[in-house]
CSV table of C-alpha atoms and ligand atoms in Angstrom, one decimal:
chain,number,residue,atom,x,y,z
Q,18,MET,CA,-29.0,-5.6,-51.0
Q,19,SER,CA,-29.3,-9.0,-49.9
Q,20,ARG,CA,-26.8,-11.3,-48.0
Q,21,ALA,CA,-27.7,-14.8,-46.8
Q,22,ALA,CA,-27.5,-15.2,-43.0
Q,23,SER,CA,-25.8,-18.4,-42.5
Q,24,PRO,CA,-23.3,-18.2,-39.6
Q,25,PRO,CA,-19.8,-17.4,-40.5
Q,26,SER,CA,-17.7,-20.3,-40.8
Q,27,GLY,CA,-15.1,-20.8,-38.3
Q,28,LEU,CA,-17.5,-19.9,-35.2
Q,29,PRO,CA,-17.3,-22.8,-32.5
Q,30,PRO,CA,-20.4,-25.0,-32.8
Q,31,LEU,CA,-23.4,-24.9,-30.5
Q,32,ASP,CA,-24.0,-27.1,-27.8
Q,33,ALA,CA,-27.3,-28.9,-27.4
Q,34,GLU,CA,-28.8,-26.1,-24.9
Q,35,SER,CA,-27.6,-23.1,-26.8
Q,36,ALA,CA,-29.0,-24.7,-30.0
Q,37,ALA,CA,-32.5,-25.1,-28.4
Q,38,HIS,CA,-32.0,-21.4,-27.1
Q,39,ALA,CA,-31.2,-20.0,-30.5
Q,40,ARG,CA,-34.2,-22.1,-32.0
Q,41,THR,CA,-36.4,-20.2,-29.6
Q,42,VAL,CA,-35.1,-16.9,-30.3
Q,43,ARG,CA,-35.0,-17.3,-34.0
Q,44,ASP,CA,-38.8,-18.4,-33.8
Q,45,HIS,CA,-39.5,-15.1,-31.9
Q,46,LEU,CA,-37.5,-13.0,-34.1
Q,47,ALA,CA,-39.3,-14.7,-37.3
Q,48,ARG,CA,-42.6,-13.9,-35.8
Q,49,GLU,CA,-41.7,-10.4,-35.2
Q,50,ILE,CA,-40.6,-10.0,-38.8
Q,51,ALA,CA,-43.4,-11.5,-40.3
Q,52,GLU,CA,-45.8,-9.1,-38.3
Q,53,ALA,CA,-43.8,-6.1,-39.2
Q,54,GLU,CA,-44.5,-3.5,-42.0
Q,55,ASN,CA,-43.8,-5.0,-45.3
Q,56,GLY,CA,-42.0,-7.9,-43.6
Q,57,PHE,CA,-38.9,-5.3,-42.9
Q,58,MET,CA,-37.6,-5.2,-39.2
Q,59,PRO,CA,-35.2,-2.2,-38.9
Q,60,PHE,CA,-31.7,-3.2,-37.9
Q,61,GLU,CA,-32.2,-1.1,-34.6
Q,62,GLN,CA,-34.9,-3.4,-33.5
Q,63,TRP,CA,-33.3,-6.3,-34.3
Q,64,MET,CA,-30.4,-5.4,-32.2
Q,65,GLN,CA,-32.8,-4.6,-29.5
Q,66,LEU,CA,-34.4,-7.8,-29.4
Q,67,ALA,CA,-31.4,-9.9,-30.1
Q,68,LEU,CA,-29.8,-8.4,-27.0
Q,69,TYR,CA,-32.4,-7.4,-24.8
Q,70,ALA,CA,-35.9,-9.4,-25.6
Q,71,PRO,CA,-36.6,-10.5,-22.0
Q,72,GLY,CA,-35.9,-14.1,-21.4
Q,73,LEU,CA,-34.5,-14.4,-24.9
Q,74,GLY,CA,-32.0,-11.7,-25.8
Q,75,TYR,CA,-28.1,-12.0,-25.3
Q,76,TYR,CA,-27.9,-9.8,-22.2
Q,77,ALA,CA,-31.6,-11.0,-20.9
Q,78,ALA,CA,-31.3,-14.8,-20.9
Q,79,GLY,CA,-28.2,-15.7,-18.9
Q,80,ASN,CA,-26.1,-16.2,-22.1
Q,81,THR,CA,-23.6,-13.1,-21.5
Q,82,LYS,CA,-20.2,-14.8,-20.9
Q,83,PHE,CA,-17.8,-12.2,-19.5
Q,84,GLY,CA,-14.3,-13.3,-18.6
Q,85,ALA,CA,-10.8,-13.3,-19.9
Q,86,ASP,CA,-9.9,-16.7,-18.5
Q,87,LEU,CA,-13.1,-18.3,-19.7
Q,88,PRO,CA,-12.5,-20.3,-22.7
Q,89,SER,CA,-16.2,-20.2,-23.6
Q,90,GLY,CA,-16.4,-16.4,-22.6
Q,91,ASP,CA,-17.6,-14.0,-25.5
Q,92,PHE,CA,-15.3,-10.9,-24.7
Q,93,THR,CA,-13.4,-9.3,-21.8
Q,94,THR,CA,-13.9,-5.7,-20.6
Q,95,ALA,CA,-11.5,-3.7,-18.6
Q,96,PRO,CA,-13.1,-4.2,-15.3
Q,97,GLU,CA,-13.1,-8.0,-15.8
Q,98,LEU,CA,-9.6,-7.9,-16.7
Q,99,THR,CA,-8.0,-6.3,-13.5
Q,100,PRO,CA,-9.3,-4.4,-10.5
Q,101,LEU,CA,-6.7,-1.7,-11.4
Q,102,PHE,CA,-9.2,-0.5,-13.8
Q,103,GLY,CA,-11.7,0.2,-11.2
Q,104,GLN,CA,-9.0,1.4,-8.6
Q,105,THR,CA,-7.9,4.0,-11.2
Q,106,LEU,CA,-11.6,5.3,-12.1
Q,107,ALA,CA,-12.2,5.4,-8.3
Q,108,ARG,CA,-9.4,8.3,-7.9
Q,109,GLN,CA,-11.3,10.3,-10.7
Q,110,ALA,CA,-14.7,9.2,-9.2
Q,111,ALA,CA,-13.7,10.7,-5.8
Q,112,GLN,CA,-12.5,14.1,-7.2
Q,113,ILE,CA,-15.7,14.3,-8.9
Q,114,LEU,CA,-17.6,13.6,-5.9
Q,115,ALA,CA,-15.5,16.2,-4.0
Q,116,LEU,CA,-16.2,18.9,-6.8
Q,117,SER,CA,-20.0,18.0,-7.0
Q,118,GLY,CA,-20.6,17.7,-3.3
Q,119,GLY,CA,-22.9,14.7,-4.3
Q,120,ASP,CA,-22.6,11.6,-2.2
Q,121,ALA,CA,-23.5,9.0,-4.9
Q,122,ILE,CA,-22.0,7.0,-7.8
Q,123,LEU,CA,-24.4,5.8,-10.5
Q,124,GLU,CA,-23.2,3.0,-12.8
Q,125,PHE,CA,-25.0,2.1,-16.0
Q,126,GLY,CA,-24.8,-1.3,-17.4
Q,127,ALA,CA,-22.7,-3.2,-14.8
Q,128,GLY,CA,-22.4,-6.2,-16.3
Q,129,SER,CA,-20.8,-8.9,-13.9
Q,130,GLY,CA,-20.5,-6.0,-11.2
Q,131,ALA,CA,-16.7,-6.3,-11.6
Q,132,LEU,CA,-16.3,-2.6,-11.6
Q,133,ALA,CA,-18.4,-1.7,-8.7
Q,134,ALA,CA,-16.6,-4.6,-6.8
Q,135,SER,CA,-13.2,-2.9,-7.4
Q,136,ILE,CA,-14.5,0.7,-7.0
Q,137,LEU,CA,-16.1,0.3,-3.6
Q,138,PRO,CA,-13.1,-1.0,-1.8
Q,139,ALA,CA,-10.7,1.6,-3.4
Q,140,LEU,CA,-13.0,4.3,-2.3
Q,141,ALA,CA,-13.2,3.1,1.1
Q,142,GLY,CA,-9.3,2.8,1.3
Q,143,MET,CA,-9.4,6.7,0.6
Q,144,GLY,CA,-12.0,7.1,3.2
Q,145,VAL,CA,-14.9,7.9,0.5
Q,146,PHE,CA,-18.2,6.0,1.3
Q,147,PRO,CA,-20.7,6.9,-1.6
Q,148,ARG,CA,-23.9,5.3,-1.9
Q,149,TYR,CA,-23.5,3.2,-5.3
Q,150,LEU,CA,-26.5,3.1,-7.6
Q,151,ILE,CA,-26.9,0.8,-10.5
Q,152,LEU,CA,-29.3,0.8,-13.2
Q,153,GLU,CA,-28.9,-2.3,-15.4
Q,154,VAL,CA,-31.5,-3.0,-18.2
Q,155,SER,CA,-30.9,-6.9,-18.1
Q,156,ALA,CA,-32.8,-8.6,-15.0
Q,157,ASP,CA,-30.3,-11.6,-15.4
Q,158,LEU,CA,-27.2,-9.4,-15.2
Q,159,ARG,CA,-28.8,-7.5,-12.3
Q,160,ALA,CA,-29.3,-10.7,-10.4
Q,161,ARG,CA,-25.9,-11.7,-11.1
Q,162,GLN,CA,-24.6,-8.3,-9.7
Q,163,GLN,CA,-26.7,-8.7,-6.6
Q,164,GLU,CA,-24.9,-12.1,-6.1
Q,165,ARG,CA,-21.3,-10.5,-6.9
Q,166,LEU,CA,-21.8,-7.4,-4.6
Q,167,ALA,CA,-23.6,-9.2,-1.7
Q,168,ASP,CA,-20.8,-8.1,0.5
Q,169,HIS,CA,-21.6,-4.5,-0.5
Q,170,ARG,CA,-25.2,-4.7,0.3
Q,171,ASP,CA,-25.3,-1.5,2.6
Q,172,ARG,CA,-24.0,0.7,0.0
Q,173,VAL,CA,-25.2,-0.7,-3.5
Q,174,THR,CA,-29.0,0.0,-4.6
Q,175,TRP,CA,-30.6,-0.9,-7.9
Q,176,LEU,CA,-32.7,1.6,-9.7
Q,177,ASP,CA,-35.6,0.5,-12.0
Q,178,ALA,CA,-35.7,3.8,-13.8
Q,179,LEU,CA,-33.6,7.1,-14.3
Q,180,PRO,CA,-33.3,9.4,-11.2
Q,181,GLU,CA,-35.4,12.6,-11.3
Q,182,ASP,CA,-32.4,14.3,-10.0
Q,183,PHE,CA,-28.8,13.2,-9.4
Q,184,SER,CA,-25.7,14.7,-8.1
Q,185,GLY,CA,-22.5,12.8,-8.0
Q,186,CYS,CA,-20.3,10.8,-10.5
Q,187,ILE,CA,-22.0,8.8,-13.2
Q,188,LEU,CA,-20.0,5.6,-14.9
Q,189,ALA,CA,-20.7,3.8,-18.3
Q,190,ASN,CA,-18.0,1.2,-19.2
Q,191,GLU,CA,-18.8,-0.1,-22.6
Q,192,VAL,CA,-22.6,0.9,-22.5
Q,193,LEU,CA,-22.9,3.2,-25.4
Q,194,ASP,CA,-21.7,0.5,-27.9
Q,195,ALA,CA,-24.3,-2.0,-26.6
Q,196,MET,CA,-27.2,0.4,-27.3
Q,197,PRO,CA,-29.0,-0.3,-30.5
Q,198,ALA,CA,-27.8,1.3,-33.4
Q,199,THR,CA,-29.4,2.3,-36.9
Q,200,LEU,CA,-27.9,0.9,-40.0
Q,201,PHE,CA,-27.7,2.9,-43.1
Q,202,GLN,CA,-26.0,2.8,-46.6
Q,203,TRP,CA,-25.9,5.4,-49.2
Q,204,ASP,CA,-26.8,4.0,-52.8
Q,205,GLU,CA,-25.3,4.9,-56.2
Q,206,ALA,CA,-27.6,8.0,-56.7
Q,207,GLY,CA,-26.9,9.6,-53.5
Q,208,ARG,CA,-30.1,8.5,-51.7
Q,209,LEU,CA,-29.9,7.1,-48.1
Q,210,ARG,CA,-31.2,3.6,-47.5
Q,211,GLU,CA,-31.8,2.0,-44.0
Q,212,LEU,CA,-30.9,-1.4,-43.6
Q,213,GLY,CA,-32.7,-4.1,-41.7
Q,214,VAL,CA,-33.7,-7.7,-41.6
Q,215,ARG,CA,-36.2,-10.0,-43.4
Q,216,LEU,CA,-37.3,-13.5,-43.9
Q,217,GLU,CA,-36.1,-15.5,-46.9
Q,218,GLY,CA,-37.7,-18.9,-46.3
Q,219,PRO,CA,-36.8,-20.0,-43.0
Q,220,ASP,CA,-33.5,-17.8,-42.9
Q,221,PHE,CA,-33.0,-14.1,-41.9
Q,222,ALA,CA,-31.6,-11.9,-44.8
Q,223,TRP,CA,-30.1,-8.5,-45.0
Q,224,ALA,CA,-32.9,-6.0,-46.4
Q,225,GLU,CA,-33.2,-2.2,-47.2
Q,226,ARG,CA,-35.7,0.3,-47.6
Q,227,PRO,CA,-35.5,4.1,-48.4
Q,228,ALA,CA,-34.3,5.8,-45.3
Q,229,PRO,CA,-37.2,7.7,-43.4
Q,230,ALA,CA,-36.5,11.5,-44.2
Q,231,GLY,CA,-35.5,12.6,-40.5
Q,232,LEU,CA,-32.6,9.8,-40.6
Q,233,ALA,CA,-31.7,10.8,-44.0
Q,234,SER,CA,-31.4,14.5,-43.3
Q,235,ILE,CA,-29.2,13.9,-39.9
Q,236,VAL,CA,-26.9,11.5,-41.9
Q,237,ALA,CA,-26.5,14.0,-44.7
Q,238,GLN,CA,-25.5,16.5,-42.1
Q,239,ARG,CA,-22.6,14.3,-40.9
Q,240,MET,CA,-21.0,12.8,-43.9
Q,241,PRO,CA,-20.9,13.1,-47.5
Q,242,PRO,CA,-23.2,10.6,-49.7
Q,243,LEU,CA,-20.6,8.1,-50.7
Q,244,PRO,CA,-21.8,5.6,-53.0
Q,245,GLY,CA,-22.0,2.1,-51.3
Q,246,TYR,CA,-20.8,3.3,-47.9
Q,247,ARG,CA,-22.4,1.6,-45.0
Q,248,SER,CA,-22.5,2.7,-41.5
Q,249,GLU,CA,-24.4,3.3,-38.2
Q,250,ILE,CA,-25.8,6.1,-36.3
Q,251,ASN,CA,-26.7,5.7,-32.6
Q,252,LEU,CA,-29.9,8.1,-32.1
Q,253,ARG,CA,-30.8,6.0,-29.0
Q,254,ALA,CA,-27.6,6.5,-27.4
Q,255,GLU,CA,-27.7,10.4,-28.5
Q,256,ALA,CA,-31.2,10.7,-27.0
Q,257,TRP,CA,-30.0,9.0,-23.6
Q,258,LEU,CA,-27.2,11.6,-23.4
Q,259,ARG,CA,-29.4,14.5,-24.0
Q,260,GLN,CA,-31.9,13.2,-21.6
Q,261,MET,CA,-29.1,13.2,-18.9
Q,262,GLY,CA,-29.1,16.8,-19.2
Q,263,GLY,CA,-32.6,16.7,-17.5
Q,264,TRP,CA,-31.5,14.8,-14.5
Q,265,LEU,CA,-27.9,15.5,-13.7
Q,266,ARG,CA,-28.1,18.5,-11.4
Q,267,LYS,CA,-24.3,18.7,-10.5
Q,268,GLY,CA,-21.7,16.3,-11.3
Q,269,ALA,CA,-19.8,14.2,-14.0
Q,270,ALA,CA,-20.3,11.4,-16.2
Q,271,LEU,CA,-17.4,9.2,-17.5
Q,272,LEU,CA,-18.1,7.3,-20.6
Q,273,ILE,CA,-15.8,4.7,-21.4
Q,274,ASP,CA,-15.9,3.1,-24.9
Q,275,TYR,CA,-14.3,2.0,-28.3
Q,276,GLY,CA,-14.9,4.8,-30.9
Q,277,PHE,CA,-13.7,7.8,-32.6
Q,278,PRO,CA,-14.6,11.5,-33.5
Q,279,ARG,CA,-16.8,11.8,-36.4
Q,280,ALA,CA,-14.1,12.6,-38.9
Q,281,GLU,CA,-12.5,9.0,-38.0
Q,282,TYR,CA,-15.9,7.4,-37.8
Q,283,TYR,CA,-17.4,8.2,-41.1
Q,284,HIS,CA,-13.9,8.3,-42.6
Q,285,PRO,CA,-14.2,7.0,-46.6
Q,286,GLN,CA,-12.1,4.0,-45.7
Q,287,ARG,CA,-14.3,2.8,-43.2
Q,288,ALA,CA,-16.7,1.8,-45.7
Q,289,GLU,CA,-18.1,-1.2,-44.0
Q,290,GLY,CA,-19.0,0.5,-40.7
Q,291,THR,CA,-18.1,-0.6,-37.3
Q,292,LEU,CA,-20.6,-3.3,-36.4
Q,293,MET,CA,-18.8,-6.1,-34.7
Q,294,CYS,CA,-20.0,-9.3,-32.9
Q,295,HIS,CA,-18.5,-11.4,-30.2
Q,296,PHE,CA,-19.1,-15.2,-29.9
Q,297,ARG,CA,-16.8,-17.0,-27.4
Q,298,HIS,CA,-13.8,-14.9,-28.2
Q,299,HIS,CA,-14.6,-14.7,-32.0
Q,300,ALA,CA,-15.0,-11.4,-33.4
Q,301,HIS,CA,-16.6,-11.3,-36.6
Q,302,ALA,CA,-19.2,-8.8,-38.4
Q,303,ASP,CA,-22.4,-11.0,-39.1
Q,304,ALA,CA,-24.9,-9.6,-37.0
Q,305,LEU,CA,-27.6,-12.0,-38.2
Q,306,ALA,CA,-25.8,-15.1,-37.0
Q,307,HIS,CA,-26.6,-16.9,-33.6
Q,308,PRO,CA,-29.2,-14.1,-32.4
Q,309,GLY,CA,-29.5,-14.3,-28.6
Q,310,LEU,CA,-26.2,-16.2,-28.3
Q,311,GLN,CA,-23.7,-13.4,-29.7
Q,312,ASP,CA,-23.2,-9.8,-28.5
Q,313,ILE,CA,-23.6,-7.2,-31.2
Q,314,THR,CA,-21.9,-3.9,-30.7
Q,315,ALA,CA,-21.2,-0.7,-32.7
Q,316,HIS,CA,-18.3,1.7,-32.1
Q,317,VAL,CA,-19.2,5.0,-30.6
Q,318,ASP,CA,-19.3,8.3,-32.5
Q,319,PHE,CA,-17.8,10.5,-29.8
Q,320,THR,CA,-18.6,13.8,-31.7
Q,321,ALA,CA,-22.3,12.9,-31.7
Q,322,MET,CA,-22.1,12.0,-27.9
Q,323,ALA,CA,-20.6,15.3,-27.0
Q,324,ASP,CA,-22.9,17.3,-29.2
Q,325,ALA,CA,-25.9,15.4,-27.5
Q,326,ALA,CA,-24.6,16.2,-24.1
Q,327,LEU,CA,-24.3,20.1,-25.4
Q,328,GLU,CA,-27.9,19.8,-26.6
Q,329,GLY,CA,-28.9,18.7,-23.0
Q,330,GLY,CA,-27.4,21.6,-21.5
Q,331,LEU,CA,-24.4,19.7,-20.1
Q,332,ASP,CA,-20.6,20.8,-20.6
Q,333,VAL,CA,-18.0,18.3,-22.3
Q,334,LEU,CA,-15.4,18.1,-19.5
Q,335,GLY,CA,-12.7,16.1,-21.4
Q,336,TYR,CA,-12.0,13.7,-23.9
Q,337,ALA,CA,-8.9,11.3,-23.9
Q,338,SER,CA,-7.5,8.0,-24.8
Q,339,GLN,CA,-8.2,5.4,-22.3
Q,340,ALA,CA,-4.4,5.2,-22.0
Q,341,ARG,CA,-3.9,8.7,-21.3
Q,342,PHE,CA,-7.0,9.0,-18.9
Q,343,LEU,CA,-5.7,6.0,-16.9
Q,344,MET,CA,-2.0,7.4,-16.9
Q,345,ASN,CA,-3.3,10.8,-15.7
Q,346,ALA,CA,-5.7,9.2,-13.0
Q,347,GLY,CA,-2.6,7.4,-11.3
Q,348,LEU,CA,-2.5,3.8,-12.7
Q,349,PRO,CA,1.1,3.9,-12.8
Q,350,GLU,CA,1.2,4.5,-9.2
Q,351,LEU,CA,-1.0,1.8,-8.3
Q,352,LEU,CA,1.0,-0.6,-10.5
Q,353,MET,CA,4.0,0.2,-8.9
Q,354,ALA,CA,2.4,-0.4,-5.1
Q,355,CYS,CA,0.9,-3.7,-6.5
Q,356,ALA,CA,4.3,-4.6,-7.9
Q,357,GLY,CA,6.2,-3.5,-4.8
Q,358,ASN,CA,3.8,-5.4,-2.3
Q,359,GLY,CA,4.1,-8.7,-4.3
Q,360,ALA,CA,7.4,-8.1,-6.5
Q,361,GLY,CA,8.1,-11.5,-8.5
Q,362,THR,CA,4.7,-13.2,-7.6
Q,363,ALA,CA,2.4,-14.5,-10.3
Q,364,ALA,CA,-0.4,-11.8,-9.1
Q,365,ALA,CA,2.1,-8.9,-9.8
Q,366,GLY,CA,3.1,-10.5,-13.1
Q,367,ARG,CA,-0.7,-10.6,-14.0
Q,368,ALA,CA,-1.3,-7.0,-12.9
Q,369,MET,CA,1.5,-5.9,-15.0
Q,370,SER,CA,0.2,-7.7,-18.0
Q,371,ALA,CA,-3.3,-6.6,-17.6
Q,372,ALA,CA,-2.2,-2.9,-17.2
Q,373,GLN,CA,-0.2,-3.5,-20.4
Q,374,LYS,CA,-3.4,-4.5,-22.2
Q,375,LEU,CA,-5.2,-1.4,-20.9
Q,376,LEU,CA,-2.6,0.9,-21.9
Q,377,SER,CA,-1.1,-0.4,-25.1
Q,378,GLU,CA,-1.9,1.2,-28.3
Q,379,ALA,CA,-2.1,-2.1,-29.9
Q,380,GLU,CA,-4.7,-3.4,-27.4
Q,381,MET,CA,-7.4,-0.9,-25.6
Q,382,GLY,CA,-5.3,1.9,-24.8
Q,383,GLU,CA,-6.0,3.9,-28.0
Q,384,LEU,CA,-9.3,2.5,-29.5
Q,385,PHE,CA,-11.0,3.1,-26.2
Q,386,LYS,CA,-11.8,6.8,-25.1
Q,387,VAL,CA,-13.1,8.2,-22.3
Q,388,LEU,CA,-15.5,11.1,-22.4
Q,389,ALA,CA,-16.5,13.2,-19.5
Q,390,VAL,CA,-19.6,15.3,-19.6
Q,391,GLY,CA,-21.2,17.1,-16.7
Q,392,ARG,CA,-22.7,20.1,-15.2
Q,393,GLY,CA,-21.3,22.5,-12.3
Q,394,ILE,CA,-17.7,21.2,-12.2
Q,395,ASP,CA,-15.6,24.1,-12.1
Q,396,ALA,CA,-12.1,22.5,-11.9
Q,397,PRO,CA,-10.2,20.4,-14.4
Q,398,LEU,CA,-10.8,16.7,-14.1
Q,399,MET,CA,-7.4,14.6,-13.1
Q,400,GLY,CA,-7.9,12.1,-16.0
Q,401,PHE,CA,-7.7,14.6,-18.5
Q,402,THR,CA,-4.9,16.9,-17.3
Q,403,ARG,CA,-2.7,15.8,-20.2
Q,404,GLY,CA,-3.5,14.8,-23.6
Q,405,ASP,CA,-7.4,16.2,-23.8
Q,406,ARG,CA,-8.6,15.8,-27.1
Q,407,ARG,CA,-11.6,17.7,-27.0
Q,408,GLY,CA,-10.5,20.0,-30.0
Q,409,ARG,CA,-10.6,17.1,-32.0
Q,410,LEU,CA,-14.2,16.2,-31.4
D,29,LIG,C1,-20.7,-4.8,-22.8
D,29,LIG,S1,-21.7,-5.0,-21.4
D,29,LIG,C2,-20.6,-4.0,-20.2
D,29,LIG,C3,-20.6,-4.4,-19.0
D,29,LIG,C4,-19.7,-3.7,-17.9
D,29,LIG,N1,-20.0,-2.1,-17.8
D,29,LIG,C5,-18.3,-4.3,-18.0
D,29,LIG,O1,-17.6,-3.2,-18.6
D,29,LIG,O2,-17.9,-5.2,-17.9
D,29,LIG,C6,-23.1,-3.8,-21.6
D,29,LIG,C7,-23.8,-3.5,-20.4
D,29,LIG,O3,-24.7,-2.4,-20.8
D,29,LIG,C8,-26.0,-2.9,-20.3
D,29,LIG,N2,-26.8,-1.9,-21.0
D,29,LIG,C9,-27.3,-1.6,-22.2
D,29,LIG,N3,-27.8,-0.5,-22.5
D,29,LIG,C10,-28.3,-0.2,-21.0
D,29,LIG,C11,-29.1,1.2,-20.8
D,29,LIG,N4,-29.7,1.8,-21.7
D,29,LIG,N5,-29.2,1.3,-19.5
D,29,LIG,C12,-28.5,0.6,-18.6
D,29,LIG,N6,-28.0,-0.4,-18.9
D,29,LIG,C13,-27.6,-0.9,-20.2
D,29,LIG,C14,-26.3,-4.2,-20.5
D,29,LIG,O4,-27.1,-5.1,-20.0
D,29,LIG,C15,-24.8,-4.6,-19.9
D,29,LIG,O5,-24.7,-5.0,-18.6
């Protein structure tokens, strides 16, 4: 399969600075592809470099634009939308801290620092003062987080590597979807092909090769060989979760992301996969466009994540839609308090509309899920008391 990689029409034009950065990233990627075996770069490596190549990748070069109100922003996440999200998570985090006896929260991929900025004051309001650790792969975002969280300097520490031993609460909001995924396609003869990128003159183009035997065997265990069907598998995210079993001594991780259980993920009708790119609030599926300037994501196969946690020796503690989780963990009460304090004000109106986005089935409420995995947690977690869908994983 080969598809020209010109940017999809309809994307906003690049300003001079962005265009110059895009050229530098393209040159770097082109050199890497030229040096790759048979001139083929597996998509997973493309996604890794396009997002995380130091000083170049989307998350690593100051290009990440979070923000609901920013016309030039690329996408909005729940903690950016409203502090109510972090305030609600704080309630669940407090319960996990109490049940685990741990004194720390560890957030992966903290973005602009918005989640920490809403959780820490909410916990303080409950008389809970944990250490707050952040593990962030992007040096640029780490610097932004340090600036944003300057007022919480005494509580927050940035880690350079995974801890050897951890007890407490782990948070990862929209991190699994940002981990590089492997792209595959079944051919007409029922053989698995791995998709990647090659050079076609000065342009990037899609390419394919026979999938390595290991990949073919894993995919074949998860879905039937549907001719022409293309999708993703996130082996890195699975490895990350399996590895958590080695360092999480007692506590739970809340993994929040968009995705589905396996039967829906590899549904015959989802024949083009789930790859999604974001550029200045435009969502499209061309992962070869604007490398270094756009976000690239793949939805999460939550069955694979739960299985990886089990393989790592962890328990699966809950799985629910974001709407159900937030309702269970007390968002309605927080919203009522917020509306009561400032009834009729613009702030109360904004809070109400943000809560609607978090909860609505048509927005983030149903597509986003919360998976809790952990060890040594003996009581039900409050976020899953109703609507726990573990049975569907
Ligand atoms: C889509 S952003 C989400 C940011 C933030 N959690 C939010 O909800 O606004 C993905 C974040 O995950 C980070 N990230 C990706 N892979 C990671 C990993 N393996 N460990 C830690 N952070 C990671 C990125 O650098 C970025 O900060």
